[in-house]
CSV table of C-alpha atoms in Angstrom, one decimal:
chain,number,residue,atom,x,y,z
A,1,GLY,CA,-5.3,-19.8,3.1
A,2,ALA,CA,-1.6,-18.5,4.0
A,3,GLY,CA,-2.3,-15.1,3.3
A,4,VAL,CA,-2.3,-12.1,5.6
A,5,SER,CA,-6.0,-12.2,7.3
A,6,GLN,CA,-7.7,-9.3,8.4
A,7,SER,CA,-10.9,-8.9,10.6
A,8,PRO,CA,-13.5,-7.9,10.6
A,9,SER,CA,-13.9,-7.0,6.7
A,10,ASN,CA,-16.2,-4.2,7.3
A,11,LYS,CA,-16.7,-1.9,10.6
A,12,VAL,CA,-19.5,0.7,11.1
A,13,THR,CA,-19.3,2.2,14.1
A,14,GLU,CA,-20.6,5.6,15.9
A,15,LYS,CA,-18.5,8.4,16.2
A,16,GLY,CA,-16.9,8.3,19.8
A,17,LYS,CA,-16.9,4.4,20.4
A,18,ASP,CA,-13.6,2.6,20.4
A,19,VAL,CA,-12.7,-0.1,17.7
A,20,GLU,CA,-10.3,-3.0,17.4
A,21,LEU,CA,-9.0,-4.1,14.1
A,22,ARG,CA,-7.1,-7.8,13.8
A,23,CYS,CA,-4.4,-8.8,11.5
A,24,ASP,CA,-3.4,-12.3,11.1
A,25,PRO,CA,0.0,-12.3,9.2
A,26,ILE,CA,1.7,-15.1,7.3
A,27,SER,CA,3.2,-17.6,9.5
A,28,GLY,CA,7.1,-17.0,10.3
A,29,HIS,CA,7.0,-13.6,9.0
A,30,THR,CA,8.8,-11.5,12.0
A,31,ALA,CA,7.9,-7.9,10.4
A,32,LEU,CA,4.3,-6.3,10.2
A,33,TYR,CA,2.9,-3.3,9.0
A,34,TRP,CA,-0.3,-1.2,9.3
A,35,TYR,CA,-1.3,1.3,6.6
A,36,ARG,CA,-4.4,3.5,6.1
A,37,GLN,CA,-5.8,3.9,3.0
A,38,SER,CA,-8.6,7.0,2.4
A,39,LEU,CA,-10.3,7.8,-0.3
A,40,GLY,CA,-8.4,9.6,-3.3
A,41,GLN,CA,-5.2,8.8,-1.0
A,42,GLY,CA,-2.4,6.4,-1.4
A,43,LEU,CA,-1.6,4.3,1.6
A,44,GLU,CA,-0.5,5.9,4.5
A,45,PHE,CA,2.1,4.4,6.8
A,46,LEU,CA,1.0,4.1,10.4
A,47,ILE,CA,3.1,1.6,12.4
A,48,TYR,CA,6.0,-1.2,11.8
A,49,PHE,CA,6.4,-4.2,14.0
A,50,GLN,CA,9.5,-6.4,14.5
A,51,GLY,CA,8.6,-9.1,16.4
A,52,ASN,CA,6.4,-7.8,19.3
A,53,SER,CA,8.5,-4.4,19.2
A,54,ALA,CA,7.2,-1.4,17.4
A,55,PRO,CA,10.5,0.7,16.4
A,56,ASP,CA,8.6,3.1,14.2
A,57,LYS,CA,5.3,4.4,15.5
A,58,SER,CA,5.8,7.6,13.6
A,59,GLY,CA,2.7,7.2,11.3
A,60,LEU,CA,0.1,6.9,14.0
A,61,PRO,CA,-2.2,10.0,13.4
A,62,SER,CA,-3.1,10.7,17.2
A,63,ASP,CA,-2.6,9.2,20.6
A,64,ARG,CA,-6.4,7.8,20.3
A,65,PHE,CA,-4.4,5.1,17.7
A,66,SER,CA,-2.4,2.3,19.3
A,67,ALA,CA,-1.3,-0.8,18.1
A,68,GLU,CA,0.0,-4.2,19.7
A,69,ARG,CA,1.3,-7.1,18.6
A,70,THR,CA,1.5,-10.7,20.6
A,71,GLY,CA,3.8,-13.8,20.3
A,72,GLY,CA,5.4,-12.6,17.2
A,73,SER,CA,2.1,-13.2,15.4
A,74,VAL,CA,-1.7,-11.4,15.7
A,75,SER,CA,-1.8,-7.8,15.8
A,76,THR,CA,-4.4,-5.7,17.0
A,77,LEU,CA,-4.9,-2.0,15.7
A,78,THR,CA,-7.2,0.1,18.2
A,79,ILE,CA,-8.7,3.5,17.7
A,80,GLN,CA,-10.4,5.2,20.5
A,81,ARG,CA,-12.9,8.1,20.6
A,82,THR,CA,-13.5,7.3,16.8
A,83,GLN,CA,-13.8,10.2,14.6
A,84,GLN,CA,-15.7,10.7,11.1
A,85,GLU,CA,-11.9,11.3,9.6
A,86,ASP,CA,-10.9,7.9,10.8
A,87,SER,CA,-13.1,6.3,8.0
A,88,ALA,CA,-11.0,4.6,5.7
A,89,VAL,CA,-9.5,1.1,4.8
A,90,TYR,CA,-7.1,-0.2,7.4
A,91,LEU,CA,-4.5,-2.4,5.8
A,92,CYS,CA,-2.2,-4.9,7.3
A,93,ALA,CA,0.9,-6.3,5.4
A,94,SER,CA,3.9,-8.5,6.6
A,95,SER,CA,7.1,-9.6,5.5
A,96,LEU,CA,9.9,-12.3,6.3
A,97,GLN,CA,12.0,-9.5,7.7
A,98,GLY,CA,11.9,-5.6,8.1
A,99,VAL,CA,15.0,-4.7,7.0
A,100,GLY,CA,16.3,-4.9,3.1
A,101,ALA,CA,13.9,-5.3,0.2
A,102,ALA,CA,11.8,-8.1,1.7
A,103,GLU,CA,8.5,-8.1,-0.1
A,104,GLN,CA,5.3,-7.1,2.1
A,105,TYR,CA,2.4,-9.0,1.5
A,106,PHE,CA,-0.8,-7.3,2.3
A,107,GLY,CA,-4.4,-8.4,3.8
A,108,PRO,CA,-7.7,-7.6,2.4
A,109,GLY,CA,-8.4,-4.6,4.4
A,110,THR,CA,-10.9,-3.8,6.9
A,111,ARG,CA,-13.1,-0.8,5.7
A,112,LEU,CA,-14.0,1.3,8.8
A,113,THR,CA,-16.9,3.7,8.5
A,114,VAL,CA,-17.6,6.1,11.3
A,115,THR,CA,-21.1,7.6,11.5
B,1,THR,CA,3.7,16.6,1.0
B,2,GLN,CA,3.4,13.6,-1.1
B,3,LEU,CA,6.9,12.3,-2.1
B,4,LEU,CA,5.6,10.3,-4.9
B,5,GLU,CA,3.2,11.9,-7.7
B,6,GLN,CA,1.4,9.3,-9.8
B,7,SER,CA,-0.1,10.6,-13.4
B,8,PRO,CA,-2.6,10.4,-14.7
B,9,GLN,CA,-4.8,9.8,-11.5
B,10,PHE,CA,-7.7,8.1,-13.9
B,11,LEU,CA,-7.6,6.5,-16.8
B,12,SER,CA,-10.3,5.1,-19.1
B,13,ILE,CA,-9.5,3.2,-22.2
B,14,GLN,CA,-10.6,0.9,-24.7
B,15,GLU,CA,-9.2,-2.9,-25.0
B,16,GLY,CA,-6.4,-3.2,-27.3
B,17,GLU,CA,-4.9,0.1,-26.6
B,18,ASN,CA,-1.6,1.2,-25.1
B,19,LEU,CA,-1.1,3.3,-21.9
B,20,THR,CA,1.5,4.8,-19.6
B,21,VAL,CA,1.5,5.5,-16.0
B,22,TYR,CA,3.9,7.7,-14.3
B,23,CYS,CA,5.6,8.1,-11.1
B,24,ASN,CA,7.5,11.0,-10.2
B,25,SER,CA,9.4,12.1,-7.1
B,26,SER,CA,12.2,14.9,-6.2
B,27,SER,CA,13.7,12.1,-3.9
B,28,VAL,CA,16.0,9.5,-4.8
B,29,PHE,CA,14.7,5.8,-3.9
B,30,SER,CA,16.8,2.6,-3.4
B,31,SER,CA,14.1,0.6,-5.1
B,32,LEU,CA,10.6,1.5,-6.6
B,33,GLN,CA,7.8,-1.2,-6.6
B,34,TRP,CA,4.7,-1.3,-8.5
B,35,TYR,CA,1.4,-3.0,-7.3
B,36,ARG,CA,-2.2,-3.4,-8.5
B,37,GLN,CA,-5.0,-3.5,-6.1
B,38,GLU,CA,-8.5,-4.6,-6.8
B,39,PRO,CA,-11.7,-3.6,-5.1
B,40,GLY,CA,-11.9,-5.1,-1.6
B,41,GLU,CA,-8.4,-6.6,-1.8
B,42,GLY,CA,-5.0,-5.4,-0.8
B,43,PRO,CA,-2.4,-4.3,-3.2
B,44,VAL,CA,-0.5,-6.9,-5.1
B,45,LEU,CA,3.0,-6.7,-5.8
B,46,LEU,CA,4.1,-6.8,-9.7
B,47,VAL,CA,7.7,-5.9,-9.8
B,48,THR,CA,10.6,-4.1,-7.9
B,49,VAL,CA,13.0,-2.2,-9.6
B,50,VAL,CA,16.4,-1.3,-8.0
B,51,THR,CA,18.9,-0.1,-10.6
B,52,GLY,CA,18.7,3.2,-11.9
B,53,GLY,CA,17.9,2.6,-16.1
B,54,GLU,CA,16.4,-0.7,-15.2
B,55,VAL,CA,13.9,-2.2,-17.4
B,56,LYS,CA,11.9,-5.1,-16.4
B,57,LYS,CA,8.9,-7.0,-18.5
B,58,LEU,CA,6.1,-9.1,-17.2
B,59,LYS,CA,4.0,-10.4,-19.9
B,60,ARG,CA,2.2,-7.0,-21.6
B,61,LEU,CA,3.7,-4.7,-18.7
B,62,THR,CA,7.0,-3.0,-19.1
B,63,PHE,CA,8.3,-1.2,-16.0
B,64,GLN,CA,11.2,1.4,-16.3
B,65,PHE,CA,13.3,2.9,-13.3
B,66,GLY,CA,14.5,6.6,-14.2
B,67,ASP,CA,18.5,6.8,-14.6
B,68,ALA,CA,18.5,9.0,-11.1
B,69,ARG,CA,16.4,6.6,-9.5
B,70,LYS,CA,13.7,9.4,-8.7
B,71,ASP,CA,11.0,8.4,-11.2
B,72,SER,CA,9.5,5.1,-13.0
B,73,SER,CA,6.7,4.4,-15.7
B,74,LEU,CA,4.6,1.4,-16.3
B,75,HIS,CA,3.6,0.5,-19.9
B,76,ILE,CA,0.9,-1.5,-20.6
B,77,THR,CA,0.6,-2.8,-24.3
B,78,ALA,CA,-2.7,-4.2,-25.8
B,79,ALA,CA,-4.5,-3.7,-22.5
B,80,GLN,CA,-7.2,-5.9,-21.8
B,81,PRO,CA,-10.3,-5.9,-19.3
B,82,GLY,CA,-8.6,-7.9,-16.7
B,83,ASP,CA,-5.8,-5.0,-16.4
B,84,THR,CA,-8.4,-3.0,-14.6
B,85,GLY,CA,-7.6,-1.9,-11.5
B,86,LEU,CA,-5.5,0.5,-9.4
B,87,TYR,CA,-2.0,0.6,-10.1
B,88,LEU,CA,0.3,2.1,-7.0
B,89,CYS,CA,3.9,3.2,-7.0
B,90,ALA,CA,5.7,2.7,-3.9
B,91,GLY,CA,9.5,3.8,-3.2
B,92,ARG,CA,11.7,2.5,-0.6
B,93,ARG,CA,14.4,4.9,0.7
B,94,SER,CA,17.9,3.9,1.7
B,95,GLY,CA,19.0,3.5,5.5
B,96,GLY,CA,17.6,2.5,8.7
B,97,SER,CA,14.3,3.2,7.6
B,98,ASN,CA,14.5,1.0,4.3
B,99,TYR,CA,11.5,-1.1,5.9
B,100,LYS,CA,9.2,1.7,5.0
B,101,LEU,CA,7.3,2.1,1.7
B,102,THR,CA,6.1,5.5,0.5
B,103,PHE,CA,3.2,5.4,-1.8
B,104,GLY,CA,1.9,7.2,-4.7
B,105,LYS,CA,-2.0,8.0,-4.5
B,106,GLY,CA,-2.4,5.4,-7.7
B,107,THR,CA,-3.8,5.5,-11.0
B,108,LEU,CA,-7.3,3.8,-11.5
B,109,LEU,CA,-7.2,2.4,-14.8
B,110,THR,CA,-10.5,1.0,-16.4
B,111,VAL,CA,-10.5,-1.0,-19.6
B,112,ASN,CA,-13.3,-1.6,-21.4
B,113,PRO,CA,-14.0,-4.4,-23.6
């Protein structure tokens, strides 16, 4: 399909392990966003990419979280030394451009469970 | 601090009933969006409102942006089971960070047949 895809769809990991979450944006979309959705919470902004650069990392909750984007396309969100409070659905979105009111298209998310 | 407050948090109604969901803030937004999210999927954009006092209709859904651009409402007429889902409002600020959406916690709507 032509939509945003994310993998894996579900991930169960033990506390202290590292995890990598992948996002494939819509082809041609230069802007990419990561959000976190916890139970009972709205979507929490994590990071914004314009091309391969991340001008806004302000939403990353701690230095255990990092993200990169390569080739202006695929992005990976890495969580090191996972904690139980990291359990959430991680959503990726992309848009044609970052500025202005460009519509963000969301992927189905990765549900992360830290045991 | 939750910049966008949605109410009610949960709503369970019978098919055919009308309902209104509210999204309130003390902040001004350049635009406000409404999304619907179904289990296991990402949010899908329903509408964007940008002008104070603006009203947009999408079939049985009516969206309104407050005159001061601080609040919005979603009204559904004659709700159907297919309307079941999590409704999220999201605001966009003007200026350099206008790429960023601030989301409310959502209203979980269940329409019973």
